[in-house]
Amino acid sequence: MGPNEIITFFLIVVGLPVTLGVASHIYKERLKFKTKQLEAVSHETAEKAAQYVAHSEKLEQRVRVLERIITDKGFDVSMQIEDLRGASETKELN
């Protein structure tokens, strides 16, 4: 066995497993990072969805109030609207 064969043998027996081990570790760490990143994005998306649901519920309530004002007979529509404005202004001040 010459020096070139010894070096080649050493690279195959020691170098290749070390290189593959390091590459495997890097890949696993990258996978952990991507998983955490995906969890963060999904959590943020869930929060935004909850905010949109709350906002749409508020809008639905406002539409119901408007429908009730318009369909109820015997009430002055402009007076009802002014009462609602006054109530919302007091809520904003609190």
Short mmCIF file of C-alpha atoms in Angstrom, two decimals:
data_model
loop_
_atom_site.label_atom_id
_atom_site.label_comp_id
_atom_site.label_asym_id
_atom_site.label_seq_id
_atom_site.Cartn_x
_atom_site.Cartn_y
_atom_site.Cartn_z
CA MET A 1 0.00 0.00 0.00
CA GLY A 2 1.36 3.33 -1.05
CA PRO A 3 0.76 6.72 0.53
CA ASN A 4 -1.98 7.59 -1.96
CA GLU A 5 -3.91 4.45 -1.15
CA ILE A 6 -3.63 5.13 2.59
CA ILE A 7 -4.94 8.67 2.13
CA THR A 8 -7.79 7.44 -0.06
CA PHE A 9 -8.64 4.72 2.46
CA PHE A 10 -8.56 7.27 5.31
CA LEU A 11 -10.84 9.66 3.40
CA ILE A 12 -13.34 6.90 2.69
CA VAL A 13 -13.34 5.37 6.18
CA VAL A 14 -13.15 8.57 8.25
CA GLY A 15 -13.88 11.56 6.01
CA LEU A 16 -17.04 10.32 4.35
CA PRO A 17 -18.90 9.38 7.57
CA VAL A 18 -17.87 12.65 9.24
CA THR A 19 -19.02 14.66 6.24
CA LEU A 20 -22.32 12.79 6.08
CA GLY A 21 -22.82 13.22 9.84
CA VAL A 22 -22.23 16.97 9.67
CA ALA A 23 -24.53 17.29 6.64
CA SER A 24 -27.22 15.28 8.46
CA HIS A 25 -26.94 17.51 11.54
CA ILE A 26 -27.21 20.67 9.42
CA TYR A 27 -30.26 19.25 7.64
CA LYS A 28 -31.96 18.37 10.95
CA GLU A 29 -31.33 21.86 12.34
CA ARG A 30 -32.72 23.42 9.18
CA LEU A 31 -35.79 21.21 9.47
CA LYS A 32 -36.32 22.33 13.10
CA PHE A 33 -36.03 25.96 12.02
CA LYS A 34 -38.55 25.51 9.21
CA THR A 35 -40.95 23.77 11.59
CA LYS A 36 -40.76 26.62 14.10
CA GLN A 37 -41.18 29.13 11.30
CA LEU A 38 -44.28 27.31 10.04
CA GLU A 39 -45.75 27.18 13.56
CA ALA A 40 -45.22 30.92 13.98
CA VAL A 41 -46.91 31.69 10.67
CA SER A 42 -49.86 29.42 11.46
CA HIS A 43 -50.26 31.01 14.90
CA GLU A 44 -50.25 34.47 13.33
CA THR A 45 -52.78 33.36 10.74
CA ALA A 46 -55.06 31.96 13.45
CA GLU A 47 -54.90 35.26 15.34
CA LYS A 48 -55.81 37.22 12.22
CA ALA A 49 -58.70 34.86 11.52
CA ALA A 50 -60.01 35.38 15.04
CA GLN A 51 -59.79 39.15 14.58
CA TYR A 52 -61.70 38.92 11.30
CA VAL A 53 -64.39 36.80 12.96
CA ALA A 54 -64.78 39.31 15.79
CA HIS A 55 -64.95 42.18 13.30
CA SER A 56 -67.54 40.42 11.15
CA GLU A 57 -69.64 39.67 14.25
CA LYS A 58 -69.62 43.38 15.13
CA LEU A 59 -70.70 44.24 11.61
CA GLU A 60 -73.47 41.65 11.72
CA GLN A 61 -74.76 43.14 14.98
CA ARG A 62 -74.78 46.60 13.46
CA VAL A 63 -76.67 45.35 10.42
CA ARG A 64 -79.24 43.65 12.66
CA VAL A 65 -79.77 46.90 14.54
CA LEU A 66 -80.22 48.79 11.29
CA GLU A 67 -82.65 46.17 9.98
CA ARG A 68 -84.64 46.37 13.21
CA ILE A 69 -84.77 50.17 13.00
CA ILE A 70 -85.93 50.14 9.41
CA THR A 71 -88.52 47.37 9.81
CA ASP A 72 -90.04 48.46 13.14
CA LYS A 73 -93.12 50.57 12.58
CA GLY A 74 -94.07 53.43 14.81
CA PHE A 75 -90.52 54.60 15.53
CA ASP A 76 -88.89 57.65 14.16
CA VAL A 77 -85.88 56.40 12.17
CA SER A 78 -83.81 59.54 12.54
CA MET A 79 -84.36 59.55 16.32
CA GLN A 80 -83.25 55.90 16.58
CA ILE A 81 -80.10 56.61 14.57
CA GLU A 82 -79.25 59.57 16.77
CA ASP A 83 -79.79 57.45 19.89
CA LEU A 84 -77.42 54.82 18.53
CA ARG A 85 -74.82 57.45 17.66
CA GLY A 86 -75.02 58.82 21.17
CA ALA A 87 -74.60 55.34 22.64
CA SER A 88 -71.58 54.57 20.47
CA GLU A 89 -69.96 57.90 21.32
CA THR A 90 -70.30 57.21 25.03
CA LYS A 91 -68.75 53.76 24.52
CA GLU A 92 -65.80 55.31 22.67
CA LEU A 93 -65.23 57.79 25.48
CA ASN A 94 -65.15 55.00 28.07
#
